[in-house]
């Protein structure tokens, strides 16, 4: 472990990092996603973007594996089989686009992700229900999987498009939480491996990432307790509200350049 980065932050910023991880874990436990968005948005306000990206990787891997296996490995495997096309495209494009992390402007990526996410989430909150049936499911799986993976490899964020996809399928709450865990867990592992090659993961940034793991998992457990009490309709509305907030934050970051 290399503690140079943590020592350079000082106690105030270390405490802020831990609080961000706790909040990110809680939101994720409640709705199944948003841990990377909260962490990278917060950490990037006082750390370089590549270090902020590295900081979220260990909490993301562990939290998502836990979420995927919460109902047992058999259920997780069954969910992976149902959504294998989406998952395959996501992983392929994460691995490819991770190598572009230092070449594309971050503001453009935030706008590309934030605008459609906010728009689609608001439309669904006011009553629009996208129709994904057997006739158009395959192209939707492939297209959204590729889009999610491309953005995920560069920004560490692929939750919003994934959630919109699952919401469009009217996925039941327990199944949606499990599928999110499978998709994000596999994606986070792929992201970690890709960034060992890209140079984003270094000894100091990995140490920071492990520091954030504990508070993120505490928040995750607390969030699970809230999520278990939500019925399907409330779960859907809370999920869409979180998407709107997350999308607006991404747009804000994109406009601020």
Short mmCIF file of C-alpha atoms in Angstrom, two decimals:
data_model
loop_
_atom_site.label_atom_id
_atom_site.label_comp_id
_atom_site.label_asym_id
_atom_site.label_seq_id
_atom_site.Cartn_x
_atom_site.Cartn_y
_atom_site.Cartn_z
CA UNK A 1 0.00 0.00 0.00
CA UNK A 2 1.18 3.52 -0.87
CA UNK A 3 -0.30 6.18 1.45
CA UNK A 4 1.33 9.21 -0.20
CA UNK A 5 -1.89 10.32 -1.89
CA UNK A 6 -3.99 9.94 1.26
CA UNK A 7 -1.44 11.85 3.33
CA UNK A 8 -1.34 14.65 0.76
CA UNK A 9 -5.11 15.11 0.99
CA UNK A 10 -5.11 15.96 4.67
CA UNK A 11 -7.75 15.04 7.27
CA UNK A 12 -10.55 17.27 5.91
CA UNK A 13 -10.48 15.89 2.37
CA UNK A 14 -10.02 12.32 3.63
CA UNK A 15 -13.12 12.76 5.79
CA UNK A 16 -14.99 14.22 2.80
CA UNK A 17 -13.95 11.21 0.68
CA UNK A 18 -15.21 8.80 3.32
CA UNK A 19 -18.53 10.68 3.62
CA UNK A 20 -18.94 10.54 -0.16
CA UNK A 21 -18.33 6.78 -0.14
CA UNK A 22 -20.91 6.30 2.63
CA UNK A 23 -23.52 8.32 0.72
CA UNK A 24 -22.72 6.56 -2.56
CA UNK A 25 -23.10 3.15 -0.93
CA UNK A 26 -26.42 4.13 0.65
CA UNK A 27 -27.92 5.36 -2.63
CA UNK A 28 -26.69 2.24 -4.40
CA UNK A 29 -28.20 -0.03 -1.77
CA UNK A 30 -31.53 1.78 -2.13
CA UNK A 31 -31.89 1.88 -5.93
CA UNK A 32 -29.10 -0.41 -7.17
CA UNK A 33 -26.85 2.14 -8.88
CA UNK A 34 -25.23 5.62 -8.69
CA UNK A 35 -22.18 4.69 -6.58
CA UNK A 36 -19.70 5.56 -9.37
CA UNK A 37 -21.56 8.76 -10.29
CA UNK A 38 -21.57 10.09 -6.73
CA UNK A 39 -17.97 9.13 -6.06
CA UNK A 40 -16.50 10.45 -9.28
CA UNK A 41 -18.52 13.67 -9.09
CA UNK A 42 -17.40 14.32 -5.53
CA UNK A 43 -13.81 13.12 -5.73
CA UNK A 44 -13.17 14.95 -9.01
CA UNK A 45 -13.89 18.26 -7.24
CA UNK A 46 -10.55 17.99 -5.42
CA UNK A 47 -8.68 15.23 -7.29
CA UNK A 48 -7.58 14.79 -10.92
CA UNK A 49 -10.26 12.95 -12.95
CA UNK A 50 -8.11 9.86 -13.50
CA UNK A 51 -7.38 9.56 -9.76
CA UNK A 52 -11.09 10.03 -8.96
CA UNK A 53 -11.91 7.28 -11.46
CA UNK A 54 -9.38 4.94 -9.88
CA UNK A 55 -10.75 5.70 -6.41
CA UNK A 56 -14.20 4.32 -7.19
CA UNK A 57 -13.05 1.02 -8.72
CA UNK A 58 -12.54 -1.18 -5.62
CA UNK A 59 -15.80 -0.09 -3.91
CA UNK A 60 -17.65 -0.57 -7.21
CA UNK A 61 -16.30 -4.10 -7.74
CA UNK A 62 -17.04 -5.33 -4.20
CA UNK A 63 -20.43 -3.61 -3.83
CA UNK A 64 -21.66 -4.91 -7.18
CA UNK A 65 -20.52 -8.47 -6.57
CA UNK A 66 -22.34 -8.38 -3.21
CA UNK A 67 -25.47 -6.99 -4.87
CA UNK A 68 -25.36 -9.60 -7.64
CA UNK A 69 -25.00 -12.50 -5.20
CA UNK A 70 -27.47 -11.27 -2.60
CA UNK A 71 -30.05 -13.82 -3.77
CA UNK A 72 -27.44 -16.54 -4.38
CA UNK A 73 -25.16 -17.44 -7.31
CA UNK A 74 -27.80 -19.50 -9.13
CA UNK A 75 -30.14 -16.52 -9.40
CA UNK A 76 -27.24 -14.30 -10.53
CA UNK A 77 -26.29 -16.76 -13.28
CA UNK A 78 -29.91 -16.95 -14.44
CA UNK A 79 -30.07 -13.15 -14.70
CA UNK A 80 -26.81 -13.08 -16.67
CA UNK A 81 -28.20 -15.60 -19.15
CA UNK A 82 -31.33 -13.54 -19.75
CA UNK A 83 -29.36 -10.35 -20.48
CA UNK A 84 -26.21 -11.89 -21.98
CA UNK A 85 -26.27 -9.80 -25.19
CA UNK A 86 -26.45 -6.55 -23.25
CA UNK A 87 -23.73 -7.75 -20.89
CA UNK A 88 -21.42 -8.86 -23.71
CA UNK A 89 -21.64 -5.53 -25.54
CA UNK A 90 -21.12 -3.63 -22.30
CA UNK A 91 -17.92 -5.51 -21.43
CA UNK A 92 -16.46 -5.32 -24.94
CA UNK A 93 -16.97 -1.57 -25.19
CA UNK A 94 -15.70 -0.91 -21.65
CA UNK A 95 -12.46 -2.70 -22.51
CA UNK A 96 -12.10 -0.78 -25.79
CA UNK A 97 -13.06 2.71 -24.66
CA UNK A 98 -11.03 2.60 -21.43
CA UNK A 99 -7.95 3.20 -23.55
CA UNK A 100 -9.43 6.56 -24.66
CA UNK A 101 -9.78 7.93 -21.13
CA UNK A 102 -7.01 10.49 -21.59
CA UNK A 103 -7.95 11.58 -25.13
CA UNK A 104 -11.61 12.68 -25.07
CA UNK A 105 -12.79 15.85 -23.25
CA UNK A 106 -14.66 15.03 -20.06
CA UNK A 107 -17.23 17.81 -20.57
CA UNK A 108 -18.41 16.24 -23.82
CA UNK A 109 -18.85 12.83 -22.21
CA UNK A 110 -20.86 14.31 -19.34
CA UNK A 111 -23.23 16.01 -21.78
CA UNK A 112 -23.57 12.92 -24.00
CA UNK A 113 -24.58 10.92 -20.93
CA UNK A 114 -26.48 13.53 -18.93
CA UNK A 115 -28.86 14.92 -21.56
CA UNK A 116 -30.52 11.67 -22.72
CA UNK A 117 -30.62 10.20 -19.20
CA UNK A 118 -32.36 13.27 -17.78
CA UNK A 119 -34.77 13.50 -20.69
CA UNK A 120 -35.81 9.85 -20.68
CA UNK A 121 -36.16 9.74 -16.89
CA UNK A 122 -38.40 12.84 -16.84
CA UNK A 123 -40.54 11.43 -19.66
CA UNK A 124 -41.06 8.22 -17.69
CA UNK A 125 -41.88 10.12 -14.49
CA UNK A 126 -44.68 11.99 -16.30
CA UNK A 127 -46.17 8.79 -17.63
CA UNK A 128 -44.34 7.73 -20.81
CA UNK A 129 -43.53 4.02 -20.90
CA UNK A 130 -41.03 2.91 -23.58
CA UNK A 131 -42.10 -0.33 -25.22
CA UNK A 132 -39.38 -2.97 -25.49
CA UNK A 133 -40.87 -6.28 -26.60
CA UNK A 134 -39.61 -9.41 -28.33
CA UNK A 135 -39.60 -7.71 -31.75
CA UNK A 136 -37.18 -4.93 -30.83
CA UNK A 137 -35.45 -6.24 -27.72
CA UNK A 138 -32.31 -7.53 -29.47
CA UNK A 139 -31.32 -4.23 -31.16
CA UNK A 140 -32.09 -2.36 -27.95
CA UNK A 141 -29.90 -4.76 -25.94
CA UNK A 142 -27.01 -4.42 -28.37
CA UNK A 143 -27.29 -0.67 -28.83
CA UNK A 144 -27.75 0.31 -25.19
CA UNK A 145 -25.09 -2.20 -24.12
CA UNK A 146 -22.55 -0.68 -26.54
CA UNK A 147 -23.46 2.89 -25.54
CA UNK A 148 -23.25 2.08 -21.83
CA UNK A 149 -19.91 0.33 -22.23
CA UNK A 150 -18.37 3.11 -24.32
CA UNK A 151 -19.21 5.74 -21.72
CA UNK A 152 -18.35 3.41 -18.84
CA UNK A 153 -14.83 2.72 -20.01
CA UNK A 154 -14.05 6.42 -20.19
CA UNK A 155 -15.98 7.82 -17.25
CA UNK A 156 -16.58 4.83 -14.96
CA UNK A 157 -20.34 5.47 -15.28
CA UNK A 158 -22.64 3.07 -17.09
CA UNK A 159 -25.51 2.89 -14.63
CA UNK A 160 -28.08 5.36 -16.05
CA UNK A 161 -28.45 3.75 -19.51
CA UNK A 162 -28.57 0.32 -17.88
CA UNK A 163 -31.33 1.39 -15.49
CA UNK A 164 -33.33 2.99 -18.30
CA UNK A 165 -33.04 -0.28 -20.25
CA UNK A 166 -34.21 -2.39 -17.30
CA UNK A 167 -37.01 0.05 -16.47
CA UNK A 168 -38.21 -0.07 -20.08
CA UNK A 169 -38.46 -3.86 -19.73
CA UNK A 170 -40.63 -3.41 -16.59
CA UNK A 171 -38.14 -5.55 -14.68
CA UNK A 172 -39.41 -6.49 -11.17
CA UNK A 173 -37.58 -4.82 -8.27
CA UNK A 174 -35.67 -7.84 -6.93
CA UNK A 175 -34.70 -8.95 -10.43
CA UNK A 176 -33.65 -5.42 -11.39
CA UNK A 177 -31.40 -5.12 -8.35
CA UNK A 178 -29.81 -8.50 -9.12
CA UNK A 179 -29.32 -7.75 -12.83
CA UNK A 180 -27.77 -4.39 -11.98
CA UNK A 181 -25.35 -6.15 -9.64
CA UNK A 182 -24.38 -8.67 -12.32
CA UNK A 183 -23.98 -6.03 -15.04
CA UNK A 184 -22.11 -3.52 -12.87
CA UNK A 185 -19.99 -6.18 -11.17
CA UNK A 186 -18.78 -7.67 -14.44
CA UNK A 187 -18.29 -4.16 -15.83
CA UNK A 188 -16.35 -2.97 -12.78
CA UNK A 189 -14.00 -5.96 -12.96
CA UNK A 190 -13.45 -5.31 -16.68
CA UNK A 191 -12.86 -1.62 -15.93
CA UNK A 192 -10.28 -2.48 -13.27
CA UNK A 193 -8.41 -4.79 -15.62
CA UNK A 194 -8.55 -2.26 -18.46
CA UNK A 195 -7.17 0.54 -16.31
CA UNK A 196 -4.23 -1.51 -15.12
CA UNK A 197 -3.20 -1.22 -18.78
CA UNK A 198 -4.24 2.40 -19.30
CA UNK A 199 -2.13 3.57 -16.34
CA UNK A 200 -5.05 4.99 -14.34
CA UNK A 201 -4.67 2.42 -11.55
CA UNK A 202 -1.51 3.16 -9.60
CA UNK A 203 -0.35 2.19 -6.11
CA UNK A 204 -1.45 5.49 -4.49
CA UNK A 205 -4.86 5.53 -6.20
CA UNK A 206 -5.52 1.87 -5.37
CA UNK A 207 -4.76 2.64 -1.71
CA UNK A 208 -7.35 5.43 -1.80
CA UNK A 209 -9.83 3.06 -3.42
CA UNK A 210 -9.39 0.50 -0.62
CA UNK A 211 -9.83 3.26 1.98
CA UNK A 212 -13.25 4.06 0.49
CA UNK A 213 -14.36 0.42 0.45
CA UNK A 214 -15.38 0.19 4.13
CA UNK A 215 -17.70 3.24 4.26
CA UNK A 216 -19.17 2.32 0.88
CA UNK A 217 -20.16 -1.13 2.18
CA UNK A 218 -21.64 0.32 5.38
CA UNK A 219 -23.78 2.62 3.23
CA UNK A 220 -24.73 -0.30 0.98
CA UNK A 221 -26.11 -2.31 3.91
CA UNK A 222 -28.14 0.67 5.14
CA UNK A 223 -29.48 1.20 1.63
CA UNK A 224 -30.50 -2.45 1.33
CA UNK A 225 -32.62 -2.01 4.45
CA UNK A 226 -34.49 0.90 2.83
CA UNK A 227 -34.83 -0.86 -0.54
CA UNK A 228 -36.39 -3.95 1.06
CA UNK A 229 -39.26 -1.76 2.32
CA UNK A 230 -40.09 -0.19 -1.06
CA UNK A 231 -42.86 -1.65 -3.22
CA UNK A 232 -42.41 -1.91 -6.99
CA UNK A 233 -44.06 1.41 -7.87
CA UNK A 234 -42.19 3.40 -5.22
CA UNK A 235 -38.95 1.69 -6.21
CA UNK A 236 -39.49 2.72 -9.84
CA UNK A 237 -40.27 6.33 -8.93
CA UNK A 238 -37.29 6.65 -6.57
CA UNK A 239 -35.05 5.13 -9.24
CA UNK A 240 -36.22 7.62 -11.86
CA UNK A 241 -35.84 10.55 -9.46
CA UNK A 242 -32.25 9.52 -8.73
CA UNK A 243 -31.67 9.30 -12.49
CA UNK A 244 -32.98 12.84 -12.99
CA UNK A 245 -30.73 14.23 -10.23
CA UNK A 246 -27.74 12.29 -11.55
CA UNK A 247 -28.41 13.38 -15.12
CA UNK A 248 -28.75 17.05 -14.18
CA UNK A 249 -25.48 16.84 -12.26
CA UNK A 250 -23.75 15.37 -15.31
CA UNK A 251 -25.15 18.18 -17.49
CA UNK A 252 -23.94 20.75 -14.94
CA UNK A 253 -20.44 19.29 -15.04
CA UNK A 254 -20.47 19.24 -18.82
CA UNK A 255 -21.57 22.89 -19.11
CA UNK A 256 -18.97 23.99 -16.58
CA UNK A 257 -16.34 22.39 -18.84
#
